Coordinates of C-alpha atoms and ligand atoms in Angstrom, one line a residue:
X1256 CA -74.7 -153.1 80.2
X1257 CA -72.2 -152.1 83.0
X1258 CA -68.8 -153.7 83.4
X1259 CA -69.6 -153.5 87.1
X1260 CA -67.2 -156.3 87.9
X1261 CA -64.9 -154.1 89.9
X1262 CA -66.1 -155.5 93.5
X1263 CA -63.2 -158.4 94.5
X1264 CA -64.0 -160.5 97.2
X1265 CA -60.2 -160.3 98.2
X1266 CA -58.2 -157.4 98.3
X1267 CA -56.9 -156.3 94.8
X1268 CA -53.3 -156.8 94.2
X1269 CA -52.3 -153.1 93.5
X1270 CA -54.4 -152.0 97.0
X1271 CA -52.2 -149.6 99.0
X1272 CA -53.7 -152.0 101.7
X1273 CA -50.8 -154.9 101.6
X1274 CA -52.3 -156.1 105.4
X1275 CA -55.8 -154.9 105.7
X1276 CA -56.5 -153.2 109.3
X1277 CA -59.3 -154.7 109.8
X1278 CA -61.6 -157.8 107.9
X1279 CA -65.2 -157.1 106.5
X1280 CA -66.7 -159.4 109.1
X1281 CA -64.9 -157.3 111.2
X1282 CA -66.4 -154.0 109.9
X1283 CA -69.8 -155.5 109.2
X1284 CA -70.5 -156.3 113.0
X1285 CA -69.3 -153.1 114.1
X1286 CA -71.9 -151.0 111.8
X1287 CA -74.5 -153.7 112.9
X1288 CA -73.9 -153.3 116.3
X1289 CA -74.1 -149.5 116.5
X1290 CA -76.8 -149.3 113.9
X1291 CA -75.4 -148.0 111.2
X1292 CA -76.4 -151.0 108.4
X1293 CA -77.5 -154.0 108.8
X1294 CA -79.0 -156.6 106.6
X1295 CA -82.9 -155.9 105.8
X1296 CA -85.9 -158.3 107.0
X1297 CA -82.9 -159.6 109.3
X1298 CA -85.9 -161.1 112.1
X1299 CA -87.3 -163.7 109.0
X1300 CA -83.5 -164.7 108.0
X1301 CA -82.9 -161.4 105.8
X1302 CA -82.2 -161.6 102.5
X1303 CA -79.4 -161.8 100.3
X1304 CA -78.0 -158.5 98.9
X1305 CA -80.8 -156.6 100.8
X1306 CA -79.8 -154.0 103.9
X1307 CA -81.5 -151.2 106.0
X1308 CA -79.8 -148.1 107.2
X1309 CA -80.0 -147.2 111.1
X1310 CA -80.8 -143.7 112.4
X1311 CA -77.1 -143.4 112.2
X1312 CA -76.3 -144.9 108.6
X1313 CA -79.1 -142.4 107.6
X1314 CA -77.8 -139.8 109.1
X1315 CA -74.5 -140.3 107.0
X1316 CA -76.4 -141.4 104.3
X1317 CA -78.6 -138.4 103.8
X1318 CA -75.0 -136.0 104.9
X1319 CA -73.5 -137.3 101.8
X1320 CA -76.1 -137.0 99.5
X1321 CA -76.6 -133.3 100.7
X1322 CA -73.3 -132.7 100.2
X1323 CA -73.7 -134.2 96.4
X1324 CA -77.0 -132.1 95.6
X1325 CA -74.8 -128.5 96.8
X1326 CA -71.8 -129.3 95.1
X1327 CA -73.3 -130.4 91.4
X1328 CA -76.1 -128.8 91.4
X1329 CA -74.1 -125.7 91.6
X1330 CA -71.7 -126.3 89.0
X1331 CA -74.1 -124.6 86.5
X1332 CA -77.7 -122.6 87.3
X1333 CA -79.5 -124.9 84.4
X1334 CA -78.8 -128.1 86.3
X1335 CA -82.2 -129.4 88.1
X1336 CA -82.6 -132.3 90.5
X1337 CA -86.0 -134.3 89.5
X1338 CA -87.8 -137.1 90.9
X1339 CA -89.3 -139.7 88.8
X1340 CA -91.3 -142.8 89.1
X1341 CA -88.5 -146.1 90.2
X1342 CA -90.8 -148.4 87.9
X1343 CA -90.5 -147.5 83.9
X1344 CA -92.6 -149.1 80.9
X1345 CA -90.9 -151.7 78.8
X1346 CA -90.1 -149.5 75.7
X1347 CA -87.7 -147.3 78.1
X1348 CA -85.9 -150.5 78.4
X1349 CA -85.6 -151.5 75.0
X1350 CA -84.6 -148.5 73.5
X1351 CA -82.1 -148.2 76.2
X1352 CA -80.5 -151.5 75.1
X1353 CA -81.3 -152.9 78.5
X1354 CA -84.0 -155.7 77.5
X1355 CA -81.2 -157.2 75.6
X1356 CA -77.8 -155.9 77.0
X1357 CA -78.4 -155.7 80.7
X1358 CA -77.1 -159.2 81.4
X1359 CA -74.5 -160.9 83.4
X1360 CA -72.3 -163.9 83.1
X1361 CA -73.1 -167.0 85.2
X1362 CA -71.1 -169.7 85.8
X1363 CA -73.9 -173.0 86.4
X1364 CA -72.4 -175.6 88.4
X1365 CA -73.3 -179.6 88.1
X1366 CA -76.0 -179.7 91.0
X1367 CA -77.6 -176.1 89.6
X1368 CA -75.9 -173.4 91.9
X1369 CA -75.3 -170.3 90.0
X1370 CA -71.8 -167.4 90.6
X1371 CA -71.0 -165.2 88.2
X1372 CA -68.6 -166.1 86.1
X1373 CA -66.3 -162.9 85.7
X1374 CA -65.9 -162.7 89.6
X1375 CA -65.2 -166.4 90.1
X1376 CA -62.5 -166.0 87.6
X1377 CA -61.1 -162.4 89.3
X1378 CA -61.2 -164.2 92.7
X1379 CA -59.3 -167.6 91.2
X1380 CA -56.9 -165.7 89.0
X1381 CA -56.1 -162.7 90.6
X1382 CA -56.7 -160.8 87.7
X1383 CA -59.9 -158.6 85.8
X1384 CA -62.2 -160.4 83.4
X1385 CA -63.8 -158.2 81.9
X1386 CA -65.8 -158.6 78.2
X1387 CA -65.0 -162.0 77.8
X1388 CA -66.9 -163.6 75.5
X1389 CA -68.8 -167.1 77.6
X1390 CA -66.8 -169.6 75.4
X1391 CA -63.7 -167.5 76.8
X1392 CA -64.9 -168.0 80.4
X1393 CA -65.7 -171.2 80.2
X1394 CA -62.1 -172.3 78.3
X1395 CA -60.5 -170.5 81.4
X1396 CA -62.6 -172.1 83.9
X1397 CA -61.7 -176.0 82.3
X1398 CA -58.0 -174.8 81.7
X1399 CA -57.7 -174.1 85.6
X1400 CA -60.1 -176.5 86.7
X1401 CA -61.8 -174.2 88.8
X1402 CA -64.7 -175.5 90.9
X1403 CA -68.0 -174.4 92.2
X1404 CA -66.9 -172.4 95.3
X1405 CA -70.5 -173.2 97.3
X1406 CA -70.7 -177.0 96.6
X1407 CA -67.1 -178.1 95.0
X1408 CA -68.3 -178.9 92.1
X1409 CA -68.0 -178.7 88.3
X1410 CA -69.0 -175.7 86.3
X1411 CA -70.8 -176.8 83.2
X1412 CA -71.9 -173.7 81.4
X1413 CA -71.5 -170.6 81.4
X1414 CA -73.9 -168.1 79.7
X1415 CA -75.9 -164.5 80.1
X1416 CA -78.6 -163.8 82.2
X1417 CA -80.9 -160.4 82.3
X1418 CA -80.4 -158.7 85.7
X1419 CA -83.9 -156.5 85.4
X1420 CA -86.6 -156.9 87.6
X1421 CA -90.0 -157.1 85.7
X1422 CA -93.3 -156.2 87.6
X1423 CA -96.4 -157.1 86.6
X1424 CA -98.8 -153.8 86.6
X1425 CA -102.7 -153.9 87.8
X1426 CA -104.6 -157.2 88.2
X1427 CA -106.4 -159.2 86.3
X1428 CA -104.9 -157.7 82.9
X1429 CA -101.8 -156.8 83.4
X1430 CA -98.8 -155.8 81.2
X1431 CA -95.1 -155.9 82.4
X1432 CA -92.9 -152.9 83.3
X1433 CA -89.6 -152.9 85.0
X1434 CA -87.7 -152.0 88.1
X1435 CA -85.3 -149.4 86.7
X1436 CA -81.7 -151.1 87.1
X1437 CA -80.3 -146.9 86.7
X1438 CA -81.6 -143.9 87.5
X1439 CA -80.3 -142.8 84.4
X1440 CA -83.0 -143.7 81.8
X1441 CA -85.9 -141.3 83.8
X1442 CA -83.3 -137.8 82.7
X1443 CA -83.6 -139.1 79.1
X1444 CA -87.6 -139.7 78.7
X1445 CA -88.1 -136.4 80.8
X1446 CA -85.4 -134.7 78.8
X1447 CA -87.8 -132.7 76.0
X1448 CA -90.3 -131.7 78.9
X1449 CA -87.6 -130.2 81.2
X1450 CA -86.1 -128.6 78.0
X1451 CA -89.1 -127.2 77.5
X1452 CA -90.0 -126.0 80.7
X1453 CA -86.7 -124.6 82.0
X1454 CA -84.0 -122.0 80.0
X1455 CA -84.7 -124.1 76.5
X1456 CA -80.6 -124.0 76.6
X1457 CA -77.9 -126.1 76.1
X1458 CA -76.0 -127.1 78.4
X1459 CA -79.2 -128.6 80.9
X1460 CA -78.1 -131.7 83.6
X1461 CA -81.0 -133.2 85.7
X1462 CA -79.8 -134.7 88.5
X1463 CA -81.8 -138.3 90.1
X1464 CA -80.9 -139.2 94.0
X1465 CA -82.6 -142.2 94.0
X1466 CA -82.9 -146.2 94.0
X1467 CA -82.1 -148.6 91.0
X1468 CA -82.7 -152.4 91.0
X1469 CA -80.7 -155.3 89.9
X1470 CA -81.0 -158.9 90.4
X1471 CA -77.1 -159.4 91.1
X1472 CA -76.3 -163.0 90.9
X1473 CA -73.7 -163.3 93.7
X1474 CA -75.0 -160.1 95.7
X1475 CA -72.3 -159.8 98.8
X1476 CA -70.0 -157.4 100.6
X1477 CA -72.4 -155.4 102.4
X1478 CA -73.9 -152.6 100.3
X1479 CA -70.8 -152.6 97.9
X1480 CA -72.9 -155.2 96.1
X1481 CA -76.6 -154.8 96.4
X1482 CA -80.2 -155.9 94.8
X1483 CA -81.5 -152.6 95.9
X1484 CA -79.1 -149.4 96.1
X1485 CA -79.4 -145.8 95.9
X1486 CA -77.7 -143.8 93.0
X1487 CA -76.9 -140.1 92.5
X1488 CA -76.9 -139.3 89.0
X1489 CA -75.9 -136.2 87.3
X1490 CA -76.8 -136.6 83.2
X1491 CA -75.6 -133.5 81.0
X1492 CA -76.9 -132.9 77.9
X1493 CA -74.7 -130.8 76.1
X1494 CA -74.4 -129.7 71.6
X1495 CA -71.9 -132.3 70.3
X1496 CA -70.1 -129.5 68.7
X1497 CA -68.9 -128.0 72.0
X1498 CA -67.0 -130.9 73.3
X1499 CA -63.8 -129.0 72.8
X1500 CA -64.9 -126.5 75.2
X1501 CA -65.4 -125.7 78.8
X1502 CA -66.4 -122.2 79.8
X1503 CA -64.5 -123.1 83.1
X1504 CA -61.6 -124.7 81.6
X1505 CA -58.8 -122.0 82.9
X1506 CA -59.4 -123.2 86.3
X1507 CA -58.2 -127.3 86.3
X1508 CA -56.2 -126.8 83.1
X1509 CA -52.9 -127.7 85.1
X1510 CA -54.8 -129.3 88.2
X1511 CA -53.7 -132.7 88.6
X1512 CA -56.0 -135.6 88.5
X1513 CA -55.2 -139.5 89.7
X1514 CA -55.0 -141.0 86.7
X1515 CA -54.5 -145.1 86.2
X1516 CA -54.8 -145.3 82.1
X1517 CA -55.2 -148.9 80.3
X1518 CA -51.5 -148.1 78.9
X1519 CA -50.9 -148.1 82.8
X1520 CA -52.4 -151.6 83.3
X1521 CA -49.2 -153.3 84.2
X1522 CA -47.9 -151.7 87.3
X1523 CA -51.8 -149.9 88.2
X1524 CA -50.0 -147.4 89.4
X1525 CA -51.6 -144.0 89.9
X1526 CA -49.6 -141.2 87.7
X1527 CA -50.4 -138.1 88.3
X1528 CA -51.7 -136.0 85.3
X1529 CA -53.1 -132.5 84.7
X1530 CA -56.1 -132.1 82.2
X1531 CA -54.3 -130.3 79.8
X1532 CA -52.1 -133.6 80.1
X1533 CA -55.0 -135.7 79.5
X1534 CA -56.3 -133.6 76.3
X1535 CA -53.1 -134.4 74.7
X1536 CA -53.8 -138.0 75.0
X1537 CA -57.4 -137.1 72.9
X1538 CA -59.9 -137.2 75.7
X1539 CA -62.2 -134.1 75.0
X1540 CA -62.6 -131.1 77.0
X1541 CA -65.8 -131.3 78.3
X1542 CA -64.9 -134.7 79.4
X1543 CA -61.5 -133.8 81.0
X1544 CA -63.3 -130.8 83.1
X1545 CA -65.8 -133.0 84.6
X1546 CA -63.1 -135.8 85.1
X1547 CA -61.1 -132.7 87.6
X1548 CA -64.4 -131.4 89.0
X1549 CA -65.2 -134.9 90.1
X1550 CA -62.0 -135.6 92.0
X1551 CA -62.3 -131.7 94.1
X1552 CA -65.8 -133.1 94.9
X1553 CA -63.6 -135.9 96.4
X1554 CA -60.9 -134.7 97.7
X1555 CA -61.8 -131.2 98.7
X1556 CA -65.5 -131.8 100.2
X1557 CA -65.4 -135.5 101.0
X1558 CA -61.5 -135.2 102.2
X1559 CA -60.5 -138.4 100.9
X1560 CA -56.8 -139.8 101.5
X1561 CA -55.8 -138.6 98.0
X1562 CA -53.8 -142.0 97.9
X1563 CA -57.2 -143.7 98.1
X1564 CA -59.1 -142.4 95.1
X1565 CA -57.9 -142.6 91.4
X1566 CA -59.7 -142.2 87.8
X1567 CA -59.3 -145.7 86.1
X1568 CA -59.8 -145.7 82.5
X1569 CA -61.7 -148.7 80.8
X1570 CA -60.7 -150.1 77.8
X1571 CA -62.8 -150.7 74.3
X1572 CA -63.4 -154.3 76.0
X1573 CA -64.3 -153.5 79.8
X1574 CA -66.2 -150.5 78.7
X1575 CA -69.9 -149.8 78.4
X1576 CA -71.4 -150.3 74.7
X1577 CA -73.9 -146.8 75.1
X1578 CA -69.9 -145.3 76.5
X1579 CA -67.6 -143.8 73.8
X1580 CA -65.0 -142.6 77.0
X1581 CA -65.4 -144.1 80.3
X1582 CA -63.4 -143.9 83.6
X1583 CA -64.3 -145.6 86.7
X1584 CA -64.0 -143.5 90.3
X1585 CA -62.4 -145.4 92.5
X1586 CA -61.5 -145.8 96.3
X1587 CA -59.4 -147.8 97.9
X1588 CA -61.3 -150.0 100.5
X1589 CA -59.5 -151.5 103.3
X1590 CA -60.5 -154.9 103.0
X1591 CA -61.6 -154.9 99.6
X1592 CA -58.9 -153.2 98.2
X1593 CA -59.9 -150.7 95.1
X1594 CA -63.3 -150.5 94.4
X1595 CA -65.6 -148.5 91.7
X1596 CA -68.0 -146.2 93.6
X1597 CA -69.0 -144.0 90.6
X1598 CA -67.9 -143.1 86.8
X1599 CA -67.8 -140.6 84.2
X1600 CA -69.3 -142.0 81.2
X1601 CA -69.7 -140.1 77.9
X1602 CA -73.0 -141.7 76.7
X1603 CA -73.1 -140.0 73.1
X1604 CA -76.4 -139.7 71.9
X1605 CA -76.8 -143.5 72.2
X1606 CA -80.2 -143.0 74.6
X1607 CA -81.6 -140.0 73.4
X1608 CA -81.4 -141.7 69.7
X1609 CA -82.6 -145.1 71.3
X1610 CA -86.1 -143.0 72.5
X1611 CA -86.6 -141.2 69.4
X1612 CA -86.7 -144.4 67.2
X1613 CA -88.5 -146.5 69.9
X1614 CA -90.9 -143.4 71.4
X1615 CA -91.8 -141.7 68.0
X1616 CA -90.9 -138.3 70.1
X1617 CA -88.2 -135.8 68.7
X1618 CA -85.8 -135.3 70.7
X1619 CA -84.0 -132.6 68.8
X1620 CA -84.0 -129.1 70.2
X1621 CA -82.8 -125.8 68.9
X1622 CA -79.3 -124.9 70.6
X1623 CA -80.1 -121.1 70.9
X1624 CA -76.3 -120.2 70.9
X1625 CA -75.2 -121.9 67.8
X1626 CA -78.9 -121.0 66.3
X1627 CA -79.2 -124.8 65.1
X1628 CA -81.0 -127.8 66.0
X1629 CA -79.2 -131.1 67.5
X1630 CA -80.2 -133.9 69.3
X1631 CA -77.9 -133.5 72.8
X1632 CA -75.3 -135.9 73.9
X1633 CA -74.8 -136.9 77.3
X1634 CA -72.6 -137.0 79.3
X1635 CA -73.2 -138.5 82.6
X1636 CA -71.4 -138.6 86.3
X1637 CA -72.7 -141.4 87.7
X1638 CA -72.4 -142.0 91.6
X1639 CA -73.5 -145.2 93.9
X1640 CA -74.3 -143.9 97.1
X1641 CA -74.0 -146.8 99.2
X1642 CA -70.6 -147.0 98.0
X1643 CA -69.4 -144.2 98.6
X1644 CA -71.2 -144.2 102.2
X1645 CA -69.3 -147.6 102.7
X1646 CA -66.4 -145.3 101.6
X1647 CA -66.6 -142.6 104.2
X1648 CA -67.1 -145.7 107.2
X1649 CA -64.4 -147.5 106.0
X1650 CA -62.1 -144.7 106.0
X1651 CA -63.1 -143.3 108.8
X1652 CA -63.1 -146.5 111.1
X1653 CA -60.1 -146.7 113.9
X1654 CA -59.3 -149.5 116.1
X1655 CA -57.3 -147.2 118.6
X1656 CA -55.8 -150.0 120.5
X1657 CA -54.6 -148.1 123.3
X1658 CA -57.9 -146.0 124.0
X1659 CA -59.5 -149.8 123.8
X1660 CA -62.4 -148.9 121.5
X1661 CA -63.1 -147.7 117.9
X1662 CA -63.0 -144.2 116.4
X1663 CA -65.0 -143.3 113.7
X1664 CA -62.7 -140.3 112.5
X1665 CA -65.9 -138.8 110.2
X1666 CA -65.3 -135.7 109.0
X1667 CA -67.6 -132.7 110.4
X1668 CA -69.6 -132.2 107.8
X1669 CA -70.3 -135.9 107.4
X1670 CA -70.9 -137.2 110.5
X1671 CA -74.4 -137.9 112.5
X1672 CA -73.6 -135.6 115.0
X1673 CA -71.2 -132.5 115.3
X1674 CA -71.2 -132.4 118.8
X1675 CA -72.0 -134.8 122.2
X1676 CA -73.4 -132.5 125.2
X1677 CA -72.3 -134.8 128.9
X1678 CA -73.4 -133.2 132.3
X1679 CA -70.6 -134.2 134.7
X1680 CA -73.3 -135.6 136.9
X1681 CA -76.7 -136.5 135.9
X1682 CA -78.5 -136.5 139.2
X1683 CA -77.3 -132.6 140.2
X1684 CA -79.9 -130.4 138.6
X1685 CA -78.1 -127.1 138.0
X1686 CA -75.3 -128.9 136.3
X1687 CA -77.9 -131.3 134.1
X1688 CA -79.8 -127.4 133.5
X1689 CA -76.4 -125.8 132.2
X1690 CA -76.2 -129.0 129.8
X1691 CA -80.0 -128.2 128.1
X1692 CA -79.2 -124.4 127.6
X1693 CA -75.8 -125.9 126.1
X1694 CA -77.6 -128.3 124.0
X1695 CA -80.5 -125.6 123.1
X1696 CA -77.5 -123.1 121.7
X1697 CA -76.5 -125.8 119.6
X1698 CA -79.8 -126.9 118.2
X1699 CA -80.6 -123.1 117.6
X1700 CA -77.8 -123.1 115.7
X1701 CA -78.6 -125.9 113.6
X1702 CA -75.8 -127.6 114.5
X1703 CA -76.3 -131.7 114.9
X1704 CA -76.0 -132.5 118.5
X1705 CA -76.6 -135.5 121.0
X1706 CA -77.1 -135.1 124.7
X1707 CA -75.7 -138.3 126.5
X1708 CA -75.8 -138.8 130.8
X1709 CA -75.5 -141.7 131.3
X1710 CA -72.3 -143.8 132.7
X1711 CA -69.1 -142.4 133.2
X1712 CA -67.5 -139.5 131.2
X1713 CA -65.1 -142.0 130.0
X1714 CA -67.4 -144.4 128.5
X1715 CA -69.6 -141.8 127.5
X1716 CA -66.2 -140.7 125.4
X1717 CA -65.7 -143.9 124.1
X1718 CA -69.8 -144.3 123.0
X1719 CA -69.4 -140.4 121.1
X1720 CA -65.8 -141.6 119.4
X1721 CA -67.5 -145.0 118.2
X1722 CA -70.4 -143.0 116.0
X1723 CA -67.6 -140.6 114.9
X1724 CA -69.4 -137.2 117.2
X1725 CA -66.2 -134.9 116.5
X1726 CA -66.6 -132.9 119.8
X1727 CA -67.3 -133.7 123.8
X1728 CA -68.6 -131.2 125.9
X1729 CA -68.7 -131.6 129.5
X1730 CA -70.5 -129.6 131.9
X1731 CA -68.9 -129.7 135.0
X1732 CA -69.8 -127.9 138.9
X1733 CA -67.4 -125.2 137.6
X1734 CA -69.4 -124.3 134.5
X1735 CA -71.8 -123.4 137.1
X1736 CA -69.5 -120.4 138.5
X1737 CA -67.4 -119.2 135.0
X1738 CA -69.8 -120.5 132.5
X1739 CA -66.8 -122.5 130.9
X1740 CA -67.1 -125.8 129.5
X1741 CA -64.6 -128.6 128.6
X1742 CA -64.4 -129.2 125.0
X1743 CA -62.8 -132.8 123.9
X1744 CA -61.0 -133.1 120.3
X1745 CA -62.9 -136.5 119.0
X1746 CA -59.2 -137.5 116.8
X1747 CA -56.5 -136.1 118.9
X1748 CA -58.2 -136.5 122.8
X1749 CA -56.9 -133.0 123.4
X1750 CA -59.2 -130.6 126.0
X1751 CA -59.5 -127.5 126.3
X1752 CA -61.4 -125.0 128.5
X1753 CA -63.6 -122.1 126.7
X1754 CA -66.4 -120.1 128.1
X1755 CA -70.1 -121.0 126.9
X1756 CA -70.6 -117.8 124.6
X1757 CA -67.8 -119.1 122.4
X1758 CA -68.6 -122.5 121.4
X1759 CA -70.3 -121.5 118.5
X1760 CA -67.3 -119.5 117.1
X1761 CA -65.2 -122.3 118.4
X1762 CA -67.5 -125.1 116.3
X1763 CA -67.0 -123.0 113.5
X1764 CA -63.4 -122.6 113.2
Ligands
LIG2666 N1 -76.2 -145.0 84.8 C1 -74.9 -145.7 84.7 C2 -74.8 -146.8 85.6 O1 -75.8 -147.2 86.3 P1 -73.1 -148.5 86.6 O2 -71.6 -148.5 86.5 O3 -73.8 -149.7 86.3 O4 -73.5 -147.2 85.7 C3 -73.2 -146.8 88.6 O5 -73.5 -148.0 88.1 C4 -72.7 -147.0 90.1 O6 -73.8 -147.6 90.8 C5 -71.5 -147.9 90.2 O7 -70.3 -147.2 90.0 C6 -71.7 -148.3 91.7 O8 -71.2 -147.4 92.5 C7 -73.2 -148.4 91.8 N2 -73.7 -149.8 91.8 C8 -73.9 -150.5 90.6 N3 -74.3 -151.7 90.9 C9 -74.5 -151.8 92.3 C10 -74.9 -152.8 93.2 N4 -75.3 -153.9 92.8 N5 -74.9 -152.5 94.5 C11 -74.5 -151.3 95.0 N6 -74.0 -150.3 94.1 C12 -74.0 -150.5 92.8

């Protein structure tokens, strides 16, 4: 079903990354060590493709997702978040196409060990293998006699497998449902209730934060690859007639987006296009406005490097069958190199149809502006969290060599905490005092702090700069007398003396 193959063990050739800062070991025991992810039942062994978020992954975690809910929720006031059940009955599945589409290709090697096949060729070839037929795969694999990378031996078939988890419901007599593998499918069967219930209006988006399940065959590279992941999922369903318009259109129509198209393939460089560019090339409007509202959510809120995030168009091949136009998000990850974290998919009315037929439910409703019934297409911006959270670390992770520790250079409205509160000394009460009404202005403000005494200042610098706290604030024995404090720029070191009434002004500058 997805053409998810976009995850490289190695870094892609077009990465702007030529020699990667850092390695993933490298990254993956940093955000172990300080808690921030790290793999899940790790005391029995853990388990492959499985990982638990610290208090301070969470932190960044939930600071993303917040960040998602405000920004798309908002883009139009009949746009609801739901939540719905993770485990869906088997009809949802087939009329979604997944009981029979959802698969993967394996590669099986001689002694029974299984890799996927599309990844084994990316990571042997150097190139993307994407909707390759398993004949095709398997021609490639004899052609460049590529071994089993685990046990060095030969591959001897190649063929699909169903990623879905089934569950078995009740005991005794039970009856199988699935593991949803997208958050995707619960929009669509709630669709006619919430249509109901809400403005009966067209456009309507429900919106899913929540946790899909796929039995990946080579799970690996942290959470860019997992069994269990969290998705934020934004489906619109919209009358087909309008896909020539957007109400909102004047304001990207010459905003430029970071475009790789397939007729871009051979150099993968990013060309920078406006949308009234890309409506000349016959992507619809509808399409092109969310394709421009998707990158300001990137590089205005999140304040990604601009030269680390592009739109990459699939072609007819790569593509997903339910997706008539579809265009990966993309980030470029330092020792990964580019990576799909998301995509814009334009689902026609491929599931709504599916549910009808397979349901017996119509899911036509009466489009109260054109005064005629349709059944809805979808169009749907579809985000993995983890991803994007692996994003936002690996961008924001530092070896500053000559401070002789890491900085996590998170943004402020990202990071676990805004601000670090340090008494000078920890043993002189009117000093550690001054630090608690410090750190109660800040908490009444609702402003994410941490209160740290321990050590010296220095290391206590170096512990706030490793879990990206943008701002140090010392409380020294003249605070006492001028009711100043010292206030340390996390990114540039720089220090500066202000007087305890204006830190909140300061903080929000
Ligand atoms: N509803 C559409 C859909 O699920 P997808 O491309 O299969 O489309 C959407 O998945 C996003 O979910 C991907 O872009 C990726 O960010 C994330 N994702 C998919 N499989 C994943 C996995 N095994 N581990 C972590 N994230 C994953």
């Amino acid at each position: 079903m997805t053409q998810d193959t976009n995850v490289p063990d190695t870094t892609h050739p077009d990465s702007t990354n030529s020699t990667p800062k850092f390695t993933s070991e490298e990254f993956a025991t940093f955000l172990k060590k300080k808690g921030f992810i790290y793999p899940s039942s790790a005391i029995y062994g853990g388990l492959a493709g499985l990982y638990d978020y610290g208090h301070l992954g969470t932190k960044v975690k939930h600071n993303f997702q917040n960040l998602w809910r405000k920004y798309f929720l908002s883009l139009n006031q009949n746009f609801y978040e739901i939540e719905t059940s993770n485990i869906a009955a088997e009809g949802v599945f087939k009329a979604s196409g997944h009981l029979e589409n959802f698969t993967d290709p394996v590669a099986i090697s001689e002694d029974g060990h299984f890799e996927r096949a599309d990844h084994l060729l990316e990571k042997e070839l150097g190139q993307r293998f994407e909707g390759l037929t398993n004949q095709e795969m398997m021609d490639l694999i004899k052609k460049h006699n590529i071994k089993c990378p685990k046990t060095g031996t030969n591959i001897v078939e190649v063929k699909h497998v169903n990623m879905m988890f089934p569950v078995s419901l009740g005991v005794g007599k039970s009856h199988t449902a699935y593991l949803r593998p997208e958050t995707a499918q619960s929009p669509f069967i709630n669709f006619k209730t919430q249509f109901e219930i809400q403005r009966k209006k067209l456009p309507m988006g429900l919106a899913i934060i929540g946790r899909a399940y796929r039995n990946e065959i080579s799970p690996r590279n942290l959470t860019l690859r997992q069994r269990e992941f969290t998705q934020a999922e934004l489906q619109i369903f919209f009358n087909p007639e309008k896909i020539q318009q957007h109400e909102n259109w004047d304001d990207i129509e010459y905003y430029e987006l970071n475009t790789v198209l397939v007729e871009d393939r051979k150099t993968n460089k990013i060309t920078k296009r406006t949308a009234k560019d890309l409506l000349a090339l016959g992507l619809p409007k509808f399409y092109v406005y969310h394709l421009a509202i998707i990158q300001k959510f990137y590089l205005e809120v999140l304040k990604i490097n601009p030269e680390k995030f592009r739109l990459y168009q699939l072609n007819d091949k790569e593509k997903a069958f339910y997706n008539r136009f579809h265009f990966d998000l993309e980030t470029d990850l330092t020792a990964h190199g580019w990576t799909e974290v998301g995509g814009l998919h334009y689902r026609t009315d491929h599931d709504l149809k599916g549910h009808q037929n397979i349901s017996k439910e119509k899911m036509e409703v009466m489009d109260e502006s054109t005064q005629s019934k349709c059944l809805p297409h979808v169009l749907e911006l579809s985000f993995g969290v983890d991803r994007n959270v692996f994003t936002i670390l690996d961008h924001a992770y530092q070896n500053e060599k000559d401070r002789g520790n890491i900085v996590m250079q998170l943004k402020q409205n990202i990071t676990p905490f805004t601000a670090a509160v340090f008494p000078l000394v920890k043993n002189k009460e009117p000093i550690v005092n001054k630090a608690k009404e410090v750190l109660k202005i800040l908490k009444d403000a609702n402003i994410s702090s941490f209160y740290d005494k321990a050590s010296s200042i220095g290391k206590r610098y170096a512990r706030a700069d490793e879990i990206g706290i943008k701002w140090g604030i010392t409380i020294d024995f003249d605070s006492l007398d001028d009711n100043c404090i010292t206030i340390r720029n996390r990114d540039t070191t720089e220090q500066e003396r202000i007087k305890i009434t204006e830190l909140l002004s300061f903080l929000k500058q």
